[in-house]
Each structure stands twice: as structure tokens, then as C-alpha cells.
PDB file of C-alpha atoms in Angstrom:
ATOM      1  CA  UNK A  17     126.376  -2.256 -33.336  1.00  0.00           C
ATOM      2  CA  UNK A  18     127.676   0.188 -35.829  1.00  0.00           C
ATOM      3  CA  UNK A  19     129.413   3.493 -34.977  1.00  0.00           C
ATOM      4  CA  UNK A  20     129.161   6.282 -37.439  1.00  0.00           C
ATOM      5  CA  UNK A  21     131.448   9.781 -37.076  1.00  0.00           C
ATOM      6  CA  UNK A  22     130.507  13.021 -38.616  1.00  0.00           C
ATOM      7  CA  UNK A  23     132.823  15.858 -38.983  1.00  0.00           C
ATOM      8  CA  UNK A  24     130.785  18.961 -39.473  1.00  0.00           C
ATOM      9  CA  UNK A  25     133.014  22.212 -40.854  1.00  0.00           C
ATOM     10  CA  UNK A  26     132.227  25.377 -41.857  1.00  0.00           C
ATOM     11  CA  UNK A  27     131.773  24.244 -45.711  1.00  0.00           C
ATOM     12  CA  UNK A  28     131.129  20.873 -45.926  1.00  0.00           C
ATOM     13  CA  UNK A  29     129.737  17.371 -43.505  1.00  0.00           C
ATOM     14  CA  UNK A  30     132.177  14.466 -43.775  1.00  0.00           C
ATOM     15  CA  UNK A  31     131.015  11.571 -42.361  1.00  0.00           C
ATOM     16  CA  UNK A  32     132.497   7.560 -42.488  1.00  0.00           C
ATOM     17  CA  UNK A  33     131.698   4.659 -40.262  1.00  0.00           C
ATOM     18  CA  UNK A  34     134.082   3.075 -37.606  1.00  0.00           C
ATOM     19  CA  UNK A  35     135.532  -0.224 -38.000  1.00  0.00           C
ATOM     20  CA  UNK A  36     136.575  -2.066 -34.843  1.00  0.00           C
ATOM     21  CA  UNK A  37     139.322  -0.878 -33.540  1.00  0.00           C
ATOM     22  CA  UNK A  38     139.227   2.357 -34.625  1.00  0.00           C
ATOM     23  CA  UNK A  39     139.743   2.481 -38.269  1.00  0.00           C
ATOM     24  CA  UNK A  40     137.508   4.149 -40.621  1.00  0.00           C
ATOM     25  CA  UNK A  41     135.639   2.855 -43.801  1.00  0.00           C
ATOM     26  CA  UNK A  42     135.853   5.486 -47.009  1.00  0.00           C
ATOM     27  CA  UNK A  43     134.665   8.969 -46.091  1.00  0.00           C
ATOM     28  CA  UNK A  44     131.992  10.741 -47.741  1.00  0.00           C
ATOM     29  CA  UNK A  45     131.396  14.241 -48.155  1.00  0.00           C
ATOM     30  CA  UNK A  46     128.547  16.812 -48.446  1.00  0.00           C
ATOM     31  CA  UNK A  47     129.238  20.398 -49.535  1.00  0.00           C
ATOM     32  CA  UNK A  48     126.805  22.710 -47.450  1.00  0.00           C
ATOM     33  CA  UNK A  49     125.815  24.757 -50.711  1.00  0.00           C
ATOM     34  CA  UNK A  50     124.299  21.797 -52.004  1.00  0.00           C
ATOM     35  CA  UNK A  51     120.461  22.136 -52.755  1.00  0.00           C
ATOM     36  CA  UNK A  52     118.554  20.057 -49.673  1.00  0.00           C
ATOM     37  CA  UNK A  53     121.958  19.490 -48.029  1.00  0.00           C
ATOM     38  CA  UNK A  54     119.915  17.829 -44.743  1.00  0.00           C
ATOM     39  CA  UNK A  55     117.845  15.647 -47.115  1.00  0.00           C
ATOM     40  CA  UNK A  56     120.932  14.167 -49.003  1.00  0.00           C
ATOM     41  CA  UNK A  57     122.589  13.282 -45.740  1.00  0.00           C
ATOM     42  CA  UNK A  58     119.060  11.483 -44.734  1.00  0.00           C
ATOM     43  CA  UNK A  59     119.102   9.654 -47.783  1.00  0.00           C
ATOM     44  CA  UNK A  60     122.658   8.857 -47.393  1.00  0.00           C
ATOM     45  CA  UNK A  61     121.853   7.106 -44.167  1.00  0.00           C
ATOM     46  CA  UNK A  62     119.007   5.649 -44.938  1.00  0.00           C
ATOM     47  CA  UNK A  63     120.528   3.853 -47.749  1.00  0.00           C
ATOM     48  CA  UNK A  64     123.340   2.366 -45.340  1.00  0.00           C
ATOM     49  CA  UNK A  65     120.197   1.464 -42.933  1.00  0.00           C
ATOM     50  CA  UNK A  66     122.518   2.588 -40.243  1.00  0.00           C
ATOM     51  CA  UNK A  67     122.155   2.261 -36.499  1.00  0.00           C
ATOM     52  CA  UNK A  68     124.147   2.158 -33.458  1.00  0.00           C
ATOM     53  CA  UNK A  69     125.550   5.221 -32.289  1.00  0.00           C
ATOM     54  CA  UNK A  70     127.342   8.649 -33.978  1.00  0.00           C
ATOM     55  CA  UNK A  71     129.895  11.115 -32.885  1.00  0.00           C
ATOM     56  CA  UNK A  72     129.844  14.412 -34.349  1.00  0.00           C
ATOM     57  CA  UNK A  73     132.178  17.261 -34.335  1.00  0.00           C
ATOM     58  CA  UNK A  74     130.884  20.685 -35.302  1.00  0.00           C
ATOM     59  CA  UNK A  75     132.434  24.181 -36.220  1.00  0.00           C
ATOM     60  CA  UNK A  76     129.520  25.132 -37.730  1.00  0.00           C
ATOM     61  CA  UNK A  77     126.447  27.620 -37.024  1.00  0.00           C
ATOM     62  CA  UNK A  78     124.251  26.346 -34.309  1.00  0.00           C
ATOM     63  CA  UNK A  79     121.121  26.391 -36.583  1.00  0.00           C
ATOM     64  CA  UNK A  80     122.891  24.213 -39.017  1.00  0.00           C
ATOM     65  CA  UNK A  81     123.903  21.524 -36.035  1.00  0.00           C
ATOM     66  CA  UNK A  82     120.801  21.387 -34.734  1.00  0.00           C
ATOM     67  CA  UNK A  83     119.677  20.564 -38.644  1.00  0.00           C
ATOM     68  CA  UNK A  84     122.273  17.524 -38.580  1.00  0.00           C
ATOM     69  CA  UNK A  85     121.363  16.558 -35.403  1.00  0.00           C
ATOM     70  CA  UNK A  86     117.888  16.140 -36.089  1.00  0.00           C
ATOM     71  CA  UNK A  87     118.535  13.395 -38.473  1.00  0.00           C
ATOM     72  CA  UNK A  88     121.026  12.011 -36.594  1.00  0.00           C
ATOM     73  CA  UNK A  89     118.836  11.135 -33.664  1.00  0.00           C
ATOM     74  CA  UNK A  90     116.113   9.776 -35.719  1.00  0.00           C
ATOM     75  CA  UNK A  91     118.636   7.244 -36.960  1.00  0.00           C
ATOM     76  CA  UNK A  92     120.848   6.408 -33.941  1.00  0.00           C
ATOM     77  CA  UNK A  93     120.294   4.939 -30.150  1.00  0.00           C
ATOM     78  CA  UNK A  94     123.288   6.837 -28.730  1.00  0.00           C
ATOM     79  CA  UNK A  95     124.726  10.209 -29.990  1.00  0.00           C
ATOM     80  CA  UNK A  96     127.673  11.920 -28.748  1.00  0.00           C
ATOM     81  CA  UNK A  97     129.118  15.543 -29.589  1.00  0.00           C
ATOM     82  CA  UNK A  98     132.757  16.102 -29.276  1.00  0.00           C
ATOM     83  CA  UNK A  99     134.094  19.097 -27.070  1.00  0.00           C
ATOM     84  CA  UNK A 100     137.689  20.487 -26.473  1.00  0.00           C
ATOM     85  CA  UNK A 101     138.993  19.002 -23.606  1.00  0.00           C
ATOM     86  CA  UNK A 102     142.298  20.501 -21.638  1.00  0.00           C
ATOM     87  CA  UNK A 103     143.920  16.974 -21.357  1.00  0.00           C
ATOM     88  CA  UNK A 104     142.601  13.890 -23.425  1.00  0.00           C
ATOM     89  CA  UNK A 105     144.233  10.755 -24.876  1.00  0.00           C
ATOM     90  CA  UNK A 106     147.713  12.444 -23.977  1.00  0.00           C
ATOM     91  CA  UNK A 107     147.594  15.951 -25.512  1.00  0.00           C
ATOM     92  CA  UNK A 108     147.540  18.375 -23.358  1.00  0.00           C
ATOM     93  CA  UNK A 109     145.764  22.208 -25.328  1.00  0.00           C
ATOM     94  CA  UNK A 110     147.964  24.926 -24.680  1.00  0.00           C
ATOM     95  CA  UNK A 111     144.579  27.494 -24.665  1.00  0.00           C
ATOM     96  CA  UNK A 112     144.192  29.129 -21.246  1.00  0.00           C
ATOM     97  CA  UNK A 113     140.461  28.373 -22.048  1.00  0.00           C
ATOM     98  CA  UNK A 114     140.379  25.375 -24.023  1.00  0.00           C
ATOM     99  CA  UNK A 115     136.834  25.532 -25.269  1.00  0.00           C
ATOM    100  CA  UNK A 116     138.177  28.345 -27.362  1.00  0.00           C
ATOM    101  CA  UNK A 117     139.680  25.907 -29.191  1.00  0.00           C
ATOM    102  CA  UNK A 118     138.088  25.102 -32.021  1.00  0.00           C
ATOM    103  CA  UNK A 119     136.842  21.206 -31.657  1.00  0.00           C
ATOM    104  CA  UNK A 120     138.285  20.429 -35.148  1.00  0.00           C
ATOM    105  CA  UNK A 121     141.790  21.350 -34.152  1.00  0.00           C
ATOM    106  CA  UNK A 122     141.443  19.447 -31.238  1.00  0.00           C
ATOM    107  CA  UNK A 123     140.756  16.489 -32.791  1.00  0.00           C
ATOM    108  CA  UNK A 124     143.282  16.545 -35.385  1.00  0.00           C
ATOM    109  CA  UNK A 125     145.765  17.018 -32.371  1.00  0.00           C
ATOM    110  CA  UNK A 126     144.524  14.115 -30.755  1.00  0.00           C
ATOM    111  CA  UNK A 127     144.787  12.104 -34.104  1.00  0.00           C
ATOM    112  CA  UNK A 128     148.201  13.531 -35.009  1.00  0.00           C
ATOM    113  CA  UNK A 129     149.597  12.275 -31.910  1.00  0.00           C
ATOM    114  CA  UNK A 130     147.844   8.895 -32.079  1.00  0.00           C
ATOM    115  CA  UNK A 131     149.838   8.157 -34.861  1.00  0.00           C
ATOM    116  CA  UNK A 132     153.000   8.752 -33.747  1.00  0.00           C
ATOM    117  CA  UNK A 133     154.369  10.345 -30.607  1.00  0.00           C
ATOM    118  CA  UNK A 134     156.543  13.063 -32.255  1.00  0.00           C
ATOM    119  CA  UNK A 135     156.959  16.925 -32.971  1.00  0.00           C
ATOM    120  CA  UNK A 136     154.088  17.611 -35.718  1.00  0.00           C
ATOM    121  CA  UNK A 137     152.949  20.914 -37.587  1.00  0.00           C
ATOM    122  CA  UNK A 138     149.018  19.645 -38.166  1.00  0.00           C
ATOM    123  CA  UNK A 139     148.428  22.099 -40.976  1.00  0.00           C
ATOM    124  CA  UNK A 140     143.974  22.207 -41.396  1.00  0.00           C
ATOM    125  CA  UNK A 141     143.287  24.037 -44.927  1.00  0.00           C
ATOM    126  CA  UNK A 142     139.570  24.776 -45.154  1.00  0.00           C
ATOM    127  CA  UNK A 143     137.987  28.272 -44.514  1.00  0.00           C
ATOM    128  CA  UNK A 144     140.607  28.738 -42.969  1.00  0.00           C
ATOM    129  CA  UNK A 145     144.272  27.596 -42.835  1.00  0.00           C
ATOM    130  CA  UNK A 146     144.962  26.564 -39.379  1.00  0.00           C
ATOM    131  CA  UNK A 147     148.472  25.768 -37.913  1.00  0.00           C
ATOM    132  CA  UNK A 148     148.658  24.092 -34.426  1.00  0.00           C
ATOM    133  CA  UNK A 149     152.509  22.705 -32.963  1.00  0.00           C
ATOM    134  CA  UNK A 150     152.416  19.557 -31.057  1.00  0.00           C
ATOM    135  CA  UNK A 151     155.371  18.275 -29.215  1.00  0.00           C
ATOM    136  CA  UNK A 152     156.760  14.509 -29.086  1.00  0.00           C
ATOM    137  CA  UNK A 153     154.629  14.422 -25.259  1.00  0.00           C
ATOM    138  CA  UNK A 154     151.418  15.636 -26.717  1.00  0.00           C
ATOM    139  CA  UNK A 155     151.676  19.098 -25.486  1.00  0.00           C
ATOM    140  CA  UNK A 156     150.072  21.916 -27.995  1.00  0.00           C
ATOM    141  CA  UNK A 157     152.281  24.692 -28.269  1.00  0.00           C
ATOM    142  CA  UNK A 158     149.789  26.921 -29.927  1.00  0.00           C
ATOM    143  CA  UNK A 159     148.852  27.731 -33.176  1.00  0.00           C
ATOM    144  CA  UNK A 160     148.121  30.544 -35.914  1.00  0.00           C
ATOM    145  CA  UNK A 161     144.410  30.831 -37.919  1.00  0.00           C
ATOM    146  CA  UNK A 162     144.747  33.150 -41.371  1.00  0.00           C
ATOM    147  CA  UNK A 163     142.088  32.786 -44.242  1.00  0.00           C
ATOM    148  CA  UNK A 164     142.778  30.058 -46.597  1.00  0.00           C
ATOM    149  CA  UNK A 165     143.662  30.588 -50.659  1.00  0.00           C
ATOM    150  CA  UNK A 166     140.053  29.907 -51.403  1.00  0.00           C
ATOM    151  CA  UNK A 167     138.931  32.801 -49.168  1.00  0.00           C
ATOM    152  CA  UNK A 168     141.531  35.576 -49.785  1.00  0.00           C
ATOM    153  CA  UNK A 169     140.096  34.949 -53.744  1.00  0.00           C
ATOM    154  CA  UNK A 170     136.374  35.295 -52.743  1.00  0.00           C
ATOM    155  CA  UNK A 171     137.163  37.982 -50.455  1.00  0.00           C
ATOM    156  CA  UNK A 172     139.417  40.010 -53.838  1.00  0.00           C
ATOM    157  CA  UNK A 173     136.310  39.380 -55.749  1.00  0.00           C
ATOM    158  CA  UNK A 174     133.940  40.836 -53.708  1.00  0.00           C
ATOM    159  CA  UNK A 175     136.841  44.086 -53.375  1.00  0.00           C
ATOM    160  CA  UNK A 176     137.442  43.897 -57.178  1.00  0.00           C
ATOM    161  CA  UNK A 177     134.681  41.970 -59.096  1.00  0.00           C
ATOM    162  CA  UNK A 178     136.778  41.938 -62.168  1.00  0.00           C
ATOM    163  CA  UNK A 179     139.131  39.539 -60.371  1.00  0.00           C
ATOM    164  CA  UNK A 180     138.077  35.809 -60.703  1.00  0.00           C
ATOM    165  CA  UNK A 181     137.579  34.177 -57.818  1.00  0.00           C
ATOM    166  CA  UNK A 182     138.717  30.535 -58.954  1.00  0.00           C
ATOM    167  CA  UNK A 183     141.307  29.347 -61.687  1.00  0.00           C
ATOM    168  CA  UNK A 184     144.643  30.023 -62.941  1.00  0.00           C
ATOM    169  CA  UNK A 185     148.016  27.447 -61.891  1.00  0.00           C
ATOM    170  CA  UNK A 186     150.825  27.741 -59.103  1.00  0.00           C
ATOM    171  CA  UNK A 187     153.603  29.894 -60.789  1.00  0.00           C
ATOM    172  CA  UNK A 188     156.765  31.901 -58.560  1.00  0.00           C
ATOM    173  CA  UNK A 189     156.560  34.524 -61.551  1.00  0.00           C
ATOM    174  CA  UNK A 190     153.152  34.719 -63.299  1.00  0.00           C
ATOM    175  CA  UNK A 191     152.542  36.559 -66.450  1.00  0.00           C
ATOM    176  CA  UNK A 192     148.616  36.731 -66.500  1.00  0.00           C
ATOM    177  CA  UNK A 193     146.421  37.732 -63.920  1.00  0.00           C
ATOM    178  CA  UNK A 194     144.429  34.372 -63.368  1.00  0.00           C
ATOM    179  CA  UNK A 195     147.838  32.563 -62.417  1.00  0.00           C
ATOM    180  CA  UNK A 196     149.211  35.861 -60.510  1.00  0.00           C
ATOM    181  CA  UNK A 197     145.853  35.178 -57.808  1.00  0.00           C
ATOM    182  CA  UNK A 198     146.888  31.298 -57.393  1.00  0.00           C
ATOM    183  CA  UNK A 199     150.296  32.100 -57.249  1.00  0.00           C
ATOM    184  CA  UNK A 200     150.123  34.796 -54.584  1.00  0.00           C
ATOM    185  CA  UNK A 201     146.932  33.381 -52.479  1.00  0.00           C
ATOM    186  CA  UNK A 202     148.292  29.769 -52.426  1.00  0.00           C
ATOM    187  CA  UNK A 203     152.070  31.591 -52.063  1.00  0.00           C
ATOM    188  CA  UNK A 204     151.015  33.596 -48.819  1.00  0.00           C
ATOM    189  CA  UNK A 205     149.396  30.137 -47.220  1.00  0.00           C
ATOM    190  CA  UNK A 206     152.613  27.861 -48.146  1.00  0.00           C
ATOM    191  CA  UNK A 207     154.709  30.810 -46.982  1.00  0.00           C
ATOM    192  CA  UNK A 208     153.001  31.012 -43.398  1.00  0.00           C
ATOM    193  CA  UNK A 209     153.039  27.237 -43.149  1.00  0.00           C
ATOM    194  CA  UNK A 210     157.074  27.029 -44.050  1.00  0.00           C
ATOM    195  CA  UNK A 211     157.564  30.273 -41.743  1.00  0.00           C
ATOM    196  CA  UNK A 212     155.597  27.975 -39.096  1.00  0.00           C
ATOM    197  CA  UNK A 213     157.733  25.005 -39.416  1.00  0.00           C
ATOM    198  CA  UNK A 214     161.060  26.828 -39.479  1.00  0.00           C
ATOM    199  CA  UNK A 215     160.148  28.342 -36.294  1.00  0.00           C
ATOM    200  CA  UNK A 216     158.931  25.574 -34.421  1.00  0.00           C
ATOM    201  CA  UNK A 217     162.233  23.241 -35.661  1.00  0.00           C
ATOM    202  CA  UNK A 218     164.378  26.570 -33.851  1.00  0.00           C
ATOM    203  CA  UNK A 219     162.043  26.165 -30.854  1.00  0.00           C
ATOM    204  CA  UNK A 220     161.595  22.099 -30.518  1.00  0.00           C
ATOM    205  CA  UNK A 221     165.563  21.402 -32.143  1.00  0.00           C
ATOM    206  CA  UNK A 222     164.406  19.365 -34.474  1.00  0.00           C
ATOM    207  CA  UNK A 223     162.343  19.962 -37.269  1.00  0.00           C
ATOM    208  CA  UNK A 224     158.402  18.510 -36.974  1.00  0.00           C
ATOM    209  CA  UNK A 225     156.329  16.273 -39.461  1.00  0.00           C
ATOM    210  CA  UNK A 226     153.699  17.937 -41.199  1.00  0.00           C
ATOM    211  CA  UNK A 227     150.418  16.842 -41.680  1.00  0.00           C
ATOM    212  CA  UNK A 228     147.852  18.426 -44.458  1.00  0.00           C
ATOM    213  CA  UNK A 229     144.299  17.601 -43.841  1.00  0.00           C
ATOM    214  CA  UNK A 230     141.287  19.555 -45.207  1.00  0.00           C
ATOM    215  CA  UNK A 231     139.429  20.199 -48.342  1.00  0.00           C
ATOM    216  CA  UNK A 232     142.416  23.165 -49.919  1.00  0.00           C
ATOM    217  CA  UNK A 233     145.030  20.761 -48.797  1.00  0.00           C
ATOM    218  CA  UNK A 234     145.820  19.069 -51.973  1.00  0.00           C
ATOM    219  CA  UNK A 235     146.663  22.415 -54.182  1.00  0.00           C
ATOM    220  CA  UNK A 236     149.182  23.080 -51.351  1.00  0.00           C
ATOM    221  CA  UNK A 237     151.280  19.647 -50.620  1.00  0.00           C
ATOM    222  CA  UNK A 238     152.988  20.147 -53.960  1.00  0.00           C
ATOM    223  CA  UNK A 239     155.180  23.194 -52.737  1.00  0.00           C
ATOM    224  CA  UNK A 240     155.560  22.083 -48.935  1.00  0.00           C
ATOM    225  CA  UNK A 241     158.557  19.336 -48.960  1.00  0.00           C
ATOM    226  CA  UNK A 242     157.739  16.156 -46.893  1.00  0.00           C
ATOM    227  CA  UNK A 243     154.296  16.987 -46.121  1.00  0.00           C
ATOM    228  CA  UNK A 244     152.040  14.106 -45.402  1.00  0.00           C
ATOM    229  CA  UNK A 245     148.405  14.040 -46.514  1.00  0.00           C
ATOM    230  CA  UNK A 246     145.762  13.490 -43.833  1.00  0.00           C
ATOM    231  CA  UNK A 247     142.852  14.024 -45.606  1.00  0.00           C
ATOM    232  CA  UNK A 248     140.361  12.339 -42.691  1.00  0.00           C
ATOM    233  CA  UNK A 249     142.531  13.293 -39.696  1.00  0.00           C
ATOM    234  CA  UNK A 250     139.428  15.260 -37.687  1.00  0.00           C
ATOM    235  CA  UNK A 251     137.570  11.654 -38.057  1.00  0.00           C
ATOM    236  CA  UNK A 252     140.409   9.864 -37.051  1.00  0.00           C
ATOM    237  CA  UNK A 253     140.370  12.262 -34.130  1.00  0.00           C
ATOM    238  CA  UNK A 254     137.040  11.964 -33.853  1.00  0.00           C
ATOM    239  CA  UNK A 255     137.145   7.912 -33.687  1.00  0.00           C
ATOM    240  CA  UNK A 256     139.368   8.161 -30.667  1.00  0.00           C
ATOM    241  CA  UNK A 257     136.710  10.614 -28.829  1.00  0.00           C
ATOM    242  CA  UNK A 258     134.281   7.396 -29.527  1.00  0.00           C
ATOM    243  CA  UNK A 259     136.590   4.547 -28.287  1.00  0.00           C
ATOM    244  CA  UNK A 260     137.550   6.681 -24.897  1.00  0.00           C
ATOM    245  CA  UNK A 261     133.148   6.729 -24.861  1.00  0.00           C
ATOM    246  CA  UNK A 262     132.965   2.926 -26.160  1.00  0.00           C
ATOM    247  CA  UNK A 263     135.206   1.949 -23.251  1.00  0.00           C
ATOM    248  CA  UNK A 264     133.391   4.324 -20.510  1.00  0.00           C
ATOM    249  CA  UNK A 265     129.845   2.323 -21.842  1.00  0.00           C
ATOM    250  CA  UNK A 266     128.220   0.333 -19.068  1.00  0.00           C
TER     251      UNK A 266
END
């Protein structure tokens, strides 16, 4: 039986199958603006002739879940749908209400600290950037949300429409405009994410790994020393959610 996770964000579906014991096979993504988004995914399966059972995490609106979900139970026995949980696979959410919690930062918790059971900054850069502090235990120290580089451009654009919303490269002192937007959008993320790190290494004594996952990730890992790309860290999350529900299977 094959078992199939699906990562659903605010911009884009990435979905991979599970390999025994947890691993994953090679992700595949589908950006939400695509024309017949639903139908590519249904192709996408079909061509895999997939069966078995699926996980899926969602941040996104309920109309466009129930879309994915449709297709998903016309193609699976057993489906699943990941939810913040206070305590599971040793983290422990620091949210007085954990469902508050958004179910993708939850996961990449629980996948930061399957990997190794030390202090980590688990950096998400999608919509939004998203900072969470885990301890060495597994305990969530709480977190900041701001808008990612992407969506302080967009948002400029929409203020200033003579302001491009994409292009121009990384520079501390830019001379053009183009280069002055990448500079200062991807400048205030990398800022909050090294302001972030400095004050969790003051608070834990010891400065945590970081760990870049999400679709803006890659334009930031350049400027952030040590960082560590995670590129499929809410799946590997995700595949731990379906091995706790493998192992609770009659």
C-alpha cells in the first residue's frame, strides 16, 4: 500500500509519496494560479495510478481544501488531515491554544526536531516569513509571522504601481531602483531572521541551527551564515503525522 502526503499552502500544493520508513520520494509542486489547478493534480495522480492512503496539511481557504479533497478521496481508501496538536512526537507548542497554530509550522517543528534533538530557528519563507524557536527537548518557544519579500513587493506595487513588483539583485547599497526593492524587501526578512537568532542564542546560551524551508527560501540562504536548506520539511513533518497513524492502524 502506498502512502502519499500533500502539503497544501497558501500559494502552491506540494505533494511526494512516502517510502517505508518515512522517507520521501522527489516532491512535486503545483502553483495555485495555475489554469485548472484541481485538474493538473488529478492528472498528476492518475498518471502515478496511486492508491493507498494520503495525509494532507492545509493553510489554505476552506473552499480550496474541500477542492483537493475531492480528488483525493476519489483516489485513496484512507485519508487523513493533519491538525496542531499541544504535545506530539516530543514537541511540545508553546500556543495557549494550539490550534492557532498554523498546521504548517507545526509540522516543520515536528520535522525539525526529528532530525536532531537540538536548539533550531525553523525559518518558513512563503506568504509569509515565519520564525518559530525550538529547544534541544522539543519545546516551542514561540515564534514571529511578518510578510515575506515577495509580498512587501506586491503589496508596494499595488501602493505605487510604478514600482515593479519582481526583479532586480541583493545589493547592501543599490544604485537603481529595481535592486533598491530586492535589497531592502529581502534585507528587512534576513534582518528579522538574524535579529531572531541572536536573541534566541542570548535566551537558550547557545546559538540554534537554522533551517530554511519554503518556496522564497532560496533568495535568502545566501546572506544568512550556516543556514541549512529544508526545502520539504512540512512533508517530512507531515510523514511523521502518517507513521504515528500507520502504527495506531488496526
Amino acid at each position: 500500500m502506498s502512502h502519499w502526503l500533500f502539503d497544501l499552502g497558501n500559494t502552491r500544493l506540494k505533494c511526494a509519496r512516502m517510502q517505508h520508513g518515512g522517507g520521501l520520494e522527489e516532491a512535486t509542486a503545483f502553483g495555485h494560479d495555475q489554469a485548472a489547478f484541481v485538474d493538473a493534480l488529478r492528472r498528476h495522480l492518475d498518471d502515478r495510478q496511486v492508491s493507498g492512503s494520503a495525509c494532507l496539511a492545509s493553510v489554505a481557504s476552506p473552499a480550496l481544501t474541500a477542492d483537493v479533497l475531492e480528488v483525493l478521496t476519489t483516489r485513496f481508501q484512507r485519508i487523513s488531515i493533519a491538525r496542531t496538536q499541544r504535545r506530539f512526537a516530543g514537541v511540545q507548542v508553546a500556543y495557549a491554544e494550539p490550534a492557532r497554530l498554523g498546521v504548517d509550522r507545526f509540522l516543520a517543528l515536528v520535522a525539525a526536531h526529528a532530525r536532531a534533538a537540538r536548539p533550531q530557528l525553523i525559518v518558513g519563507v512563503g506568504t509569509a516569513v515565519t520564525v518559530d524557536l525550538l529547544d534541544a527537548g522539543g519545546r516551542h518557544l514561540g515564534g514571529r509571522i511578518a510578510p515575506s519579500p515577495r509580498l512587501m513587493r506586491e503589496a508596494l506595487q499595488r501602493a505605487a504601481a510604478q514600482l515593479p513588483a519582481q526583479g532586480g539583485q541583493y545589493r547592501e547599497f543599490a544604485d537603481d531602483t529595481e535592486d533598491a526593492l530586492a535589497s531592502g524587501c529581502d534585507g528587512a526578512a534576513i534582518a528579522l531572521i538574524e535579529r531572531s537568532r541572536d536573541r534566541a542564542a542570548s535566551l537558550l546560551g547557545q546559538v540554534p541551527a537554522l533551517l530554511l524551508h519554503g518556496g522564497g527560501a532560496d533568495a535568502l540562504s545566501p546572506h544568512l551564515h550556516d543556514a541549512d536548506p529544508a526545502p520539504s520539511l512540512v512533508l517530512e513533518g507531515l510523514a511523521q503525522w502518517a507513521l504515528a497513524g500507520i502504527v495506531r492502524s488496526p
